XYZ file of C-alpha atoms in Angstrom:
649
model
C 0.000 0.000 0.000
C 1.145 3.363 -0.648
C 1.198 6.057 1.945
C -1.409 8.832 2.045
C -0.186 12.013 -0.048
C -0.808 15.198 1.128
C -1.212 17.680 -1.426
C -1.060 21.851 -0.933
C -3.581 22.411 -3.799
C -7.197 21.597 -3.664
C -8.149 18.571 -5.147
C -11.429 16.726 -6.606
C -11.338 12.699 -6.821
C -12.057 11.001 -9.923
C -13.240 7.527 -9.866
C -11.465 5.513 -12.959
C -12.796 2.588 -14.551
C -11.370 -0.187 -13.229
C -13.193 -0.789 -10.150
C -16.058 0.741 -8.042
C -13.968 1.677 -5.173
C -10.691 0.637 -5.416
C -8.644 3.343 -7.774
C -8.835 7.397 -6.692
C -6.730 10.029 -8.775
C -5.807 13.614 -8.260
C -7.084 15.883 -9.952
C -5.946 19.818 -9.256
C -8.988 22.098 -8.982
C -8.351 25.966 -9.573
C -11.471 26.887 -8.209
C -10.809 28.246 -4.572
C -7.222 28.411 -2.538
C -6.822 26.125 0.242
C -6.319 27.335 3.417
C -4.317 26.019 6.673
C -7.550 24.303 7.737
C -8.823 23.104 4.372
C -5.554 21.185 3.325
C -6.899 18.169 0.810
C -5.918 14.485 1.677
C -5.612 12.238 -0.533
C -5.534 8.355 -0.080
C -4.798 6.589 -3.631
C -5.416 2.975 -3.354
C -3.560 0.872 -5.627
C -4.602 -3.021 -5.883
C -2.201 -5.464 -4.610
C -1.504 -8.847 -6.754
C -3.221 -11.806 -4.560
C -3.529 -15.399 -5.759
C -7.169 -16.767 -7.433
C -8.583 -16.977 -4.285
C -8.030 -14.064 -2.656
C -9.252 -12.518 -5.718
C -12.628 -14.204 -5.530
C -13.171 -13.196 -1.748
C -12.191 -9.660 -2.638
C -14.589 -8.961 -5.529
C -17.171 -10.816 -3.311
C -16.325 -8.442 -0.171
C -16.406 -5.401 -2.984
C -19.954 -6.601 -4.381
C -21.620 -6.155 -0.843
C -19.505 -3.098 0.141
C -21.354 -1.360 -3.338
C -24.658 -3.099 -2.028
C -24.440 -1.992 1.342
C -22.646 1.650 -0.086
C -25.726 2.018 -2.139
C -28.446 1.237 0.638
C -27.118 3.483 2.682
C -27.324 6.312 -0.343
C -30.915 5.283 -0.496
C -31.621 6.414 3.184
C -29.515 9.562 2.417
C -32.166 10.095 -0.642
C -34.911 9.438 0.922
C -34.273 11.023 4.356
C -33.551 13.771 2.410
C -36.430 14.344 0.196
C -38.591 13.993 3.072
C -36.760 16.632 5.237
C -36.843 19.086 1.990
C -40.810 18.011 1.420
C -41.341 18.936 5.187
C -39.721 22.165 4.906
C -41.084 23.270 1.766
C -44.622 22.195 3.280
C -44.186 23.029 6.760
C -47.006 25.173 7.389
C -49.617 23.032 5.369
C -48.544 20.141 7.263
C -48.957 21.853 10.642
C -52.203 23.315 9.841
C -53.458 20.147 8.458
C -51.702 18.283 12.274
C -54.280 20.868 13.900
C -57.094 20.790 12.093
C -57.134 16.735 12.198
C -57.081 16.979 16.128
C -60.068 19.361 16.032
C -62.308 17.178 13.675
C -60.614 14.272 16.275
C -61.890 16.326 19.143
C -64.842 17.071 18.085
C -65.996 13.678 17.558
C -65.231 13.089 20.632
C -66.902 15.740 21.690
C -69.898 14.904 20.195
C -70.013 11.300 21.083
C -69.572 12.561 24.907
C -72.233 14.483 24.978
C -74.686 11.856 23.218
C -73.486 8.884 25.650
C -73.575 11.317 29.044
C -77.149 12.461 27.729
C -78.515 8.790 26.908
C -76.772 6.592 29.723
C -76.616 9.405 32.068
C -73.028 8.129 32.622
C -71.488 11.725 33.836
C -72.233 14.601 34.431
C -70.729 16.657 31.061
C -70.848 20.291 32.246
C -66.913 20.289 33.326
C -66.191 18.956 29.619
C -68.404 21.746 28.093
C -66.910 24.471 29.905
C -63.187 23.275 29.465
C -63.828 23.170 25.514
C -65.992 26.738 25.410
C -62.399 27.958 27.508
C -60.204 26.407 24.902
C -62.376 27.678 22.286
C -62.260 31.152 23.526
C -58.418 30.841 24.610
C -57.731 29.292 20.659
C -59.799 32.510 19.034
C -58.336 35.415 21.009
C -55.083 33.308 19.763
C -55.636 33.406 15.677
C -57.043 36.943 16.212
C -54.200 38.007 18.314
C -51.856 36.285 15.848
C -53.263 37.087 12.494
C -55.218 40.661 13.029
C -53.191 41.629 16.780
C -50.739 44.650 14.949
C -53.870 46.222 12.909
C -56.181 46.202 16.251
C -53.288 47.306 18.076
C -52.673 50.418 15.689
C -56.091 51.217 14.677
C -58.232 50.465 17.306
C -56.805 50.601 20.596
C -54.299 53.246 19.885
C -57.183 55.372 18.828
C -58.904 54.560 21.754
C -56.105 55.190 24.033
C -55.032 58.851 22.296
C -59.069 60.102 22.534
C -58.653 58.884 25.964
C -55.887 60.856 26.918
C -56.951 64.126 24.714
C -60.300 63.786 27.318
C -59.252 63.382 30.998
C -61.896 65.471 32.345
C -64.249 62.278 31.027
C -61.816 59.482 32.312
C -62.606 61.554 35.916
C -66.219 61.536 35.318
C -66.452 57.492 34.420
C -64.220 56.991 37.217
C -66.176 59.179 39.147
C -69.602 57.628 38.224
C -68.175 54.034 38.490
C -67.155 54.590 42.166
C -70.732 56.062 43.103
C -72.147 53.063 41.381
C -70.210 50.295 42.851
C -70.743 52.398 46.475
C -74.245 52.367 45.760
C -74.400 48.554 44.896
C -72.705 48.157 48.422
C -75.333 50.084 50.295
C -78.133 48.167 48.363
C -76.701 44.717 49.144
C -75.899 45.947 52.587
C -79.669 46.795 53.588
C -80.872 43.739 52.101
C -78.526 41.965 54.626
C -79.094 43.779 57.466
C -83.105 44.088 56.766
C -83.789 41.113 58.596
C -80.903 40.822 60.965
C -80.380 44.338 62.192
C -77.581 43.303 64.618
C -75.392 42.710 61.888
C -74.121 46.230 61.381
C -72.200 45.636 64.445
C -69.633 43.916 62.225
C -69.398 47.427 60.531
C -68.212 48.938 63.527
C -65.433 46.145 64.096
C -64.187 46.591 60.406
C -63.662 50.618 60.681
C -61.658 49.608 64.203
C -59.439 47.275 62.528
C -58.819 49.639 59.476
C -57.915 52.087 62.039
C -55.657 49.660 63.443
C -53.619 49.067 60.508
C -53.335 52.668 59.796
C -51.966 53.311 63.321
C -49.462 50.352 62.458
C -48.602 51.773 59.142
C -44.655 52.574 58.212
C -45.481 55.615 56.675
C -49.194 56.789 57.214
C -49.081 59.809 55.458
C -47.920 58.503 52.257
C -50.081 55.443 51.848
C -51.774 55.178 48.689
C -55.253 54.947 48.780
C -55.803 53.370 45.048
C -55.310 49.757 46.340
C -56.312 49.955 49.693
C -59.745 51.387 48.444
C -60.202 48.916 45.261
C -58.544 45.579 47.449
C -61.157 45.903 49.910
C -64.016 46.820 47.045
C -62.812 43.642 45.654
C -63.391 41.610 48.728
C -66.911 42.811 49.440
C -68.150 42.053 46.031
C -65.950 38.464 45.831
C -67.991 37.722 49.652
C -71.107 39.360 47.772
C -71.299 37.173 45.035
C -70.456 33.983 46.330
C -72.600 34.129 49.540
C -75.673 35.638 47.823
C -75.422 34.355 44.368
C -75.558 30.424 43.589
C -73.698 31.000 40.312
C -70.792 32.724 42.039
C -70.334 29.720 44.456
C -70.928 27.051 41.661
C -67.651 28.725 40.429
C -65.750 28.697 42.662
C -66.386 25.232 43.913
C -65.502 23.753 40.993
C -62.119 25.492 40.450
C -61.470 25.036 43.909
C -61.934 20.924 43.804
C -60.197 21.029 40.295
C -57.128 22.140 42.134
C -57.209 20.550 44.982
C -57.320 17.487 42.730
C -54.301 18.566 40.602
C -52.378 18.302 43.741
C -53.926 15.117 45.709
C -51.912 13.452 42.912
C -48.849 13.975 44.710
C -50.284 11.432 47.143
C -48.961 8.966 44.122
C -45.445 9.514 44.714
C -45.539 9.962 48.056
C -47.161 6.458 48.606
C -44.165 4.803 46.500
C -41.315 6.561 48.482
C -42.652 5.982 52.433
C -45.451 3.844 52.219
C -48.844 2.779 52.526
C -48.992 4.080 56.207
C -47.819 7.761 55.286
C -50.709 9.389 56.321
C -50.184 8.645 59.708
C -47.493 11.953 59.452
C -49.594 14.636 57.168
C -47.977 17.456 57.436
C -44.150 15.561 56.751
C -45.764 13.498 54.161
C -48.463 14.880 52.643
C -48.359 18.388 53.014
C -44.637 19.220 52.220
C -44.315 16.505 49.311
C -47.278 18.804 47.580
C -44.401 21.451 47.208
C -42.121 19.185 45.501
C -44.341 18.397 42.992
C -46.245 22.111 42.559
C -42.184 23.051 41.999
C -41.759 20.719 39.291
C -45.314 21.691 37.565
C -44.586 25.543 37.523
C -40.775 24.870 36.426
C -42.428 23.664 33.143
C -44.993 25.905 33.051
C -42.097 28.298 33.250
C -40.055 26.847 30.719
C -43.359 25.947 28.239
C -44.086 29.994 28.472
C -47.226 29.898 30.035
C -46.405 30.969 33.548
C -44.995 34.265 31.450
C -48.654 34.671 29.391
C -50.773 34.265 33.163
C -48.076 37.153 34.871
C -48.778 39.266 32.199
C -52.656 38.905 32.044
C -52.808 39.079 35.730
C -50.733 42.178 35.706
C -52.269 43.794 33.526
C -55.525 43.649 35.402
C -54.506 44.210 38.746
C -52.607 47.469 37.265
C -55.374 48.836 36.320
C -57.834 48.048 38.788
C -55.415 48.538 41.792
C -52.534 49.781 40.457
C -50.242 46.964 41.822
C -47.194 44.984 39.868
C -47.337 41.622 38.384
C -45.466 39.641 40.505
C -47.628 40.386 44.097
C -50.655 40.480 42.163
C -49.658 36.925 40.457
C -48.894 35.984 44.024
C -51.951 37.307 45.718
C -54.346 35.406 43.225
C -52.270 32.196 43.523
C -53.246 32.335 46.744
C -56.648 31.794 46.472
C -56.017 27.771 45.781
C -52.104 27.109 46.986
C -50.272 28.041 50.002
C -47.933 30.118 51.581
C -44.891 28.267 50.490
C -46.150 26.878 46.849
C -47.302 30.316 46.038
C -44.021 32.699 45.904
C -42.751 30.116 43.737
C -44.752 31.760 40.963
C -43.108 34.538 40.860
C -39.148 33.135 42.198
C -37.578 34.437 39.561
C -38.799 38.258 40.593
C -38.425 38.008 43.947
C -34.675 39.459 44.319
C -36.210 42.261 42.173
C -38.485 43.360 44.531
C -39.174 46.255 46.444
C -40.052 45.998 50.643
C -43.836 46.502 50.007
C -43.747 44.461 47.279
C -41.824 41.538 49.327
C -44.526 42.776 52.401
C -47.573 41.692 49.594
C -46.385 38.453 48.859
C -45.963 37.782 52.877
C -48.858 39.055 53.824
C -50.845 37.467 51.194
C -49.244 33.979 52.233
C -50.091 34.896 56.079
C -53.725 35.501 55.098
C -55.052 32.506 52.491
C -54.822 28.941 53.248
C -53.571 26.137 50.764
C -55.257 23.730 48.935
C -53.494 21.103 50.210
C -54.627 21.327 53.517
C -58.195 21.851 52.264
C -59.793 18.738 52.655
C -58.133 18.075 55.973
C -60.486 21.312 57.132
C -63.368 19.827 54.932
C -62.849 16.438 56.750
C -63.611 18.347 59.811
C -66.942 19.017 59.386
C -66.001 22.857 58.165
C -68.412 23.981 55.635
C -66.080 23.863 52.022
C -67.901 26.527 50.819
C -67.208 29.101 53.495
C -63.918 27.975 53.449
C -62.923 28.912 49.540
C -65.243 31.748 49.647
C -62.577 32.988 52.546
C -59.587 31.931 50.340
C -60.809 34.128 47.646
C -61.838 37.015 49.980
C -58.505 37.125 51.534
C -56.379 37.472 48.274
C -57.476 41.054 47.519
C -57.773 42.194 50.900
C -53.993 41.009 51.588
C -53.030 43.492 49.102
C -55.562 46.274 50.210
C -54.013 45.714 54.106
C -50.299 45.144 52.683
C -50.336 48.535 51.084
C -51.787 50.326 54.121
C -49.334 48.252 56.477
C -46.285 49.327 54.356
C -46.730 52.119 51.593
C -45.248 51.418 48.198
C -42.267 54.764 48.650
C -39.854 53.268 45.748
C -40.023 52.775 42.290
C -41.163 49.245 41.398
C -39.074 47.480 38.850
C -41.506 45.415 37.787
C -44.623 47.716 36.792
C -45.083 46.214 33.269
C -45.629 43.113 32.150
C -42.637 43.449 29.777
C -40.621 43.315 32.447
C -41.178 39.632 33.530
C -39.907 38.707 30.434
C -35.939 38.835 31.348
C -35.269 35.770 32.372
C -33.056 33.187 30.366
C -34.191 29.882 30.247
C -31.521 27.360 31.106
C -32.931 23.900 30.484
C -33.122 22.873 27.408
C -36.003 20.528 27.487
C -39.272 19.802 29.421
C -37.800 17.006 30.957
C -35.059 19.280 32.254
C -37.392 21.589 33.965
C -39.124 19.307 35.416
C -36.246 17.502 37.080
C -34.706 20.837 37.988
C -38.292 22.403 39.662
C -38.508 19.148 41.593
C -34.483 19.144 42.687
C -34.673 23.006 43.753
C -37.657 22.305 46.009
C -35.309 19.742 48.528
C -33.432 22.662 50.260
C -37.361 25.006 50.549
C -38.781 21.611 52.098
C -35.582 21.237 54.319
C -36.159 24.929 55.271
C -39.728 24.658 55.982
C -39.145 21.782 58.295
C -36.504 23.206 60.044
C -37.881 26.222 60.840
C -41.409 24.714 61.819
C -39.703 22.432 64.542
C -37.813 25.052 66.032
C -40.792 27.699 66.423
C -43.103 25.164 67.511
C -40.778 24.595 70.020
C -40.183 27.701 71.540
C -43.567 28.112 71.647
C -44.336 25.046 73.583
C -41.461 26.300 75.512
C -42.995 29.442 76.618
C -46.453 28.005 77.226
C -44.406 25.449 79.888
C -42.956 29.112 81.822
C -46.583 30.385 81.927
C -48.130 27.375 83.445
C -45.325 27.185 85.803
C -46.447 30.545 87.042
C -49.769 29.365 87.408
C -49.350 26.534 88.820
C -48.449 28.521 92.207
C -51.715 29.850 92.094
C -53.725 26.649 91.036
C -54.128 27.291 87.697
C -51.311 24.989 85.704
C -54.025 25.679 82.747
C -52.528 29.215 82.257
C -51.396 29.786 78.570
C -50.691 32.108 76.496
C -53.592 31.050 74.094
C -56.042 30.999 77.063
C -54.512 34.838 77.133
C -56.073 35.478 73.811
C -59.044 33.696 74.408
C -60.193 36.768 76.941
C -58.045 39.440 75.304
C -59.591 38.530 72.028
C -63.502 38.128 73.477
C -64.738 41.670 72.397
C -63.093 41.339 69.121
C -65.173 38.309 68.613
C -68.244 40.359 69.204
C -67.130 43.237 66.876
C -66.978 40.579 64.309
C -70.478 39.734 64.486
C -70.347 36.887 67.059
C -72.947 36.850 69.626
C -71.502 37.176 73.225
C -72.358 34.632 74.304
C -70.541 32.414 72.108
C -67.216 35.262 71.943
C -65.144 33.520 74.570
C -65.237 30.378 72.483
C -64.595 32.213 69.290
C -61.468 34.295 70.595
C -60.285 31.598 72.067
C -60.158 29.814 68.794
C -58.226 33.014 66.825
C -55.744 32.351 69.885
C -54.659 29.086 69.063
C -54.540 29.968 65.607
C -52.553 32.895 65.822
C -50.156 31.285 68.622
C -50.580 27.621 67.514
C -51.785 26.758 63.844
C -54.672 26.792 62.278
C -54.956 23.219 61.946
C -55.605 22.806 66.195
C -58.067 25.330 65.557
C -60.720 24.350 62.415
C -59.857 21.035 64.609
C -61.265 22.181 67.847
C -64.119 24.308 65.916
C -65.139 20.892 64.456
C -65.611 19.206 68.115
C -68.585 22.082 67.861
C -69.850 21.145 64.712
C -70.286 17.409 65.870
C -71.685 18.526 69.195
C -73.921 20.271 67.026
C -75.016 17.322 64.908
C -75.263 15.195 67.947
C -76.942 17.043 70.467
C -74.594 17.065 72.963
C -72.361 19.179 75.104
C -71.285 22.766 74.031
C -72.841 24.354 70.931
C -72.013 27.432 69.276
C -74.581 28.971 67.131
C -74.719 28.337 63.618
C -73.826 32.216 62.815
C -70.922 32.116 65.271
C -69.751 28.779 63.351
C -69.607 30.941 59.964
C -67.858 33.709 61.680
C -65.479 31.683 63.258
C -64.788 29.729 59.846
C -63.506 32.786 58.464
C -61.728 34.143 61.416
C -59.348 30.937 61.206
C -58.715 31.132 57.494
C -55.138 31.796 56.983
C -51.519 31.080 57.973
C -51.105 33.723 60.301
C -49.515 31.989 63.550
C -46.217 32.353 64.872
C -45.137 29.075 63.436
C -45.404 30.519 60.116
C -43.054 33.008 60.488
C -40.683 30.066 60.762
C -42.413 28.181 57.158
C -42.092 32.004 55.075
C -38.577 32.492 56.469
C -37.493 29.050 55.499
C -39.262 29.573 52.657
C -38.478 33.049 51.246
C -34.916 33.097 51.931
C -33.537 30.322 49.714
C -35.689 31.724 46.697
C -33.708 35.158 47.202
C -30.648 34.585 49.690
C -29.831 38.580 48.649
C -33.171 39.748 50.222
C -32.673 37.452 53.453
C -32.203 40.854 55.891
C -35.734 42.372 54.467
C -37.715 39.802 54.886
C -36.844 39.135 58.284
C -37.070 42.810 58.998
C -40.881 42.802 57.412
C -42.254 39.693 58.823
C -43.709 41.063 61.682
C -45.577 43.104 60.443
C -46.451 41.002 57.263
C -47.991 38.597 59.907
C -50.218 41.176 61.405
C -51.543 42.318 58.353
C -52.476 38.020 57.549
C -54.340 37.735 60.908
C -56.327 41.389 60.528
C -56.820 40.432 56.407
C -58.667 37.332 58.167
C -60.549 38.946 60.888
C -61.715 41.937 58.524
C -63.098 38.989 55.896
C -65.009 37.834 59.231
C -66.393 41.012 59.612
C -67.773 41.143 55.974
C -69.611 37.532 56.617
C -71.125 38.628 59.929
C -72.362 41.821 57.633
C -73.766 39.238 55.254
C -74.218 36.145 56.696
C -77.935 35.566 57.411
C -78.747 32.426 58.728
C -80.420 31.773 62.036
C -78.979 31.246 65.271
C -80.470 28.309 66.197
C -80.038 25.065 64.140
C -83.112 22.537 62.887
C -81.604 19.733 63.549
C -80.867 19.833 67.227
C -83.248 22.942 68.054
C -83.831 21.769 71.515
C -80.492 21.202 72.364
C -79.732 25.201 71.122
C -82.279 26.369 72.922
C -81.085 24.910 76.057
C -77.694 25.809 75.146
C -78.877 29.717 75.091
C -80.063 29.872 78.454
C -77.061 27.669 80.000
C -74.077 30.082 78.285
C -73.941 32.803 80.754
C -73.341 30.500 83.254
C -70.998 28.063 81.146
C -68.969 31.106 79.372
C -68.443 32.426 82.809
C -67.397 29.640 84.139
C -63.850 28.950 83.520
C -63.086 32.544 84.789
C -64.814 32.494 87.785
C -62.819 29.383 88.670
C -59.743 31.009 87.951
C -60.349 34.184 90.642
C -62.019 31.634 92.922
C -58.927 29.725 93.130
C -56.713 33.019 93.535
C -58.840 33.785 96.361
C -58.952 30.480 98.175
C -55.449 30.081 97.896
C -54.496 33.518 99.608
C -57.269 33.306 101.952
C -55.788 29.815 102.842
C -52.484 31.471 103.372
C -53.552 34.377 105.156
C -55.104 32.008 107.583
């Protein structure tokens, strides 16, 4: 064999005639110069002598090199007519990919409807309202895409410059739409109150706790009243049209268990890694697994684009209804159906970005909603589901209305406009990616959460041991700090709209859910409800019961100060000192957004005190609750005075 030649000058092979593949020549081209990285190699293979039968296995192993050599071209020709066929056609063969599904679809849908309507097999209103939402969703789409730059220019820009050239008008709608939606108040207010006069009481206990906030404030002379004054508008006509319209409530039930489904699926995974006995710990494995896998859904919502397309919708309603950002209006509204810890991770890439009342929103919102995770466990309780969401969704806006009279918004938000959510760089490069990544980055926020929980939890155990100590001495080991609350807190219960006789109860309930968790609390509130259903023991009226479901809705409890820390701080290590500066007061705005939605059911709520099903048990309990509300503290001066007349003696 000869040895390869390397050759300065471009060259072009020639095949000669004596064999398929077995002779090469040189040929010099003059076309093009070579350059240092374009040097031509050329390999000229000459054929050896070889006796008869080497010759024979040779041309044999020659005829299936050409076979296989010419297979091989045929894939080459084929793969490449195909990829030139699909890129000449690309858009044809798209369009005709979506219009197949949609004929697919809709014979499906079809044949749904026909077999639910003759065999009564399911109920088909959740199909018919997902497809009208796609529908919709799919037409603003095409418009958007094919029509979006000539409605933009033509018809909104006109709008917006006769607009502008007339702001005495925009004054006068604005003007006109506030005196309407005060005068819808006022209306639905007197129809509320017509029967139940007493309810106007809760009126007097919302003013007090506005008052409250603004003597709290950071900077009460520069609070903006735009979303104080449209949050709180927001979360009388949210309680007004889910507790006095059955449409409203329909809703928002549905959403609410179309969630809380999305997440029970966690329960999958979680059953694989610990067992069939994990729900003997809930909170370690059920509740904190559900932000594992809520991490990995938005990390490919994030990375699919749609996380981006909800941010900016969201903002751009909130901005001009309230006149907050994106990112704590995405926040509040998320909310509504996830918790304090799934929530924030919405907006996670904003969050260093942030200004302190922006940072203040997102706590307080978190302080002031409940999760849907922990949903059913309530629901399980005997808590009425509906009161329970309708206090979810009532909370969102009023976090934000209480946030921005807690802390004023004094700098200039980076995020304002939805354009600005749009800065950040995907890094995965596939769906699979994000996925993995959204679930990885959740192990140090669960870590956190855990951490932090244990050690609060403690201290607050701790302190309850030093106050029953005390007591002890004087014969009450009983004495708490909850049991504080529960008299501290009594004539806030009754500003709420609780009747007194049933306030010690109630206030002692918002104590062990500010100082303990909500959980102990819908948990002792449903040893009520079952005394209720059974006739025995202690009842609370059915009103008080309502009032007290919406007290207790929210994460505001010392404990979670711990969880949003833990939380918080690994999502934006740079913002670590300001949150931990705010939190304070970020969890006294979540436990006044709470008692302030309680004050706007005991405005509305109408339903009798007493209860049909165990009337005579009610009854009895109405004229025994002096006597059994005063009770406990007579013992506990009874005791003080025994004791030091003992010792005096």
């Amino acid at each position: 064999m000869s040895k390869p030649l390397v050759s300065s000058t471009p060259m072009k092979y020639e095949k000669s005639d004596c064999s398929l593949l077995t002779n090469y020549t040189e040929v010099p081209t003059e076309d093009s110069i070579a350059g240092p990285d374009e040097i031509a190699v050329c390999i000229e293979k000459i054929p050896v002598k070889r006796g008869l039968n080497e010759t024979e296995d040779s041309d044999s192993t020659l005829s299936s090199d050409a076979s296989s050599n010419m297979l091989f071209n045929s894939f080459v020709q084929i793969h490449v007519g195909v990829s030139n066929f699909y890129k000449s056609n690309h858009s044809h063969i798209k369009t005709g990919m979506y219009v197949s599904l949609g004929v697919l679809y809709l014979a499906y849908f079809v044949a749904a409807m026909v077999i639910s309507q003759q065999q009564k097999i399911k109920d088909p209103t959740p199909l018919i309202v997902v497809t009208m939402v796609t529908v919709v969703c799919i037409t603003i789409w095409l418009v958007k895409k094919m029509f979006g730059r000539k409605i933009s220019e033509k018809l909104v820009l006109s709008i917006v410059n006769v607009f502008n050239q007339r702001q005495k008008l925009i004054r006068v709608i604005q003007i006109v739409l506030c005196f309407l939606l005060v005068v819808a108040a006022i209306i639905v207010t007197a129809f509320s109150v017509w029967d139940r006069p007493r309810n106007l009481v809760s009126i007097c206990g919302y003013v007090l706790l506005l008052f409250v906030l603004l003597v709290c404030s950071v900077h009460p002379t520069k609070v903006i009243w735009r979303p104080v004054l449209g949050g709180l508008a927001l979360q009388f006509f949210f309680a007004a049209l889910i507790l006095k319209t059955d449409v409203g409530q329909a809703v928002f039930e549905f959403l609410g268990t179309q969630v809380q489904t999305f997440l029970s699926f966690t329960n999958t995974g979680t059953k694989f890694v610990f067992g069939d006995k994990y729900t003997d710990h809930p909170f370690a494995m059920m509740v904190l697994p559900v932000i594992v896998f809520f991490s990995c859904a938005i990390s490919v919502l994030y990375y699919i684009g749609a996380m981006q397309v909800v941010i900016s919708k969201i903002a751009w309603v909130m901005r001009v209804g309230l006149g907050t950002s994106a990112p704590e209006s995405l926040c509040a509204a998320g909310n509504i159906f996830i918790g304090q810890t799934e929530a924030p991770i919405l907006i996670r890439p904003f969050l260093a970005l942030m200004t302190k009342s922006e940072l203040h929103a997102v706590m307080t919102g978190g302080f002031a909603t409940i999760a849907g995770g922990v949903l059913a466990a309530y629901i399980s309780f005997g808590v009425s589901a509906e009161h329970l969401l309708c206090a979810s969704v009532m909370n969102a806006p009023c976090a934000l209305a209480v946030s921005k009279l807690l802390y004023p918004e004094t700098e200039t938000s980076k995020l304002n406009k939805a354009s600005d959510l749009d800065k950040e760089e995907r890094k995965e490069r596939n769906i699979l990616e994000a996925a993995a990544a959204g679930a990885s980055s959740s192990i140090k926020l669960v870590a956190n959460i855990a951490a932090n929980l244990i050690a609060f939890l403690a201290m607050l155990e701790f302190v309850n041991a030093v106050l029953s100590w005390f007591g002890g001495f004087v014969g009450y080991p009983e004495f708490s700090f909850q049991l504080i609350c529960s008299y501290v807190l009594r004539p806030l219960a009754y500003l709420m709209g609780v009747q007194w006789d049933d306030c010690g109860i109630v206030g002692e309930l918002i104590g062990i859910k500010t100082f303990l968790n909500e959980f102990l609390a819908y948990g002792e509130l449903s040893t009520y409800l079952k005394n209720r259903e059974l006739c025995i023991g202690r009842i609370l009226a059915v009103r008080s019961e309502i009032i007290a479901t919406y007290a207790l809705c929210g994460f505001a409890n010392l404990s979670s100060i711990g969880i949003q820390l833990g939380a918080l701080g690994p999502m934006a290590p740079s913002r670590k000192g300001d949150l931990a500066q705010i939190v304070l007061r970020a969890l006294l705005g979540g436990i006044v957004t709470s008692l302030l939605t309680a004050c706007i059911a005991g405005l509305l709520v109408t339903e009798p005190i007493t209860q049909l099903s165990c009337i005579n048990s009610t009854v009895v309990n109405a004229t025994m609750t002096p006597m059994l509300n005063t009770t406990s503290t007579l013992t506990f001066v009874t005791r003080i005075i025994e004791q030091t007349t003992a010792t005096s003696l």
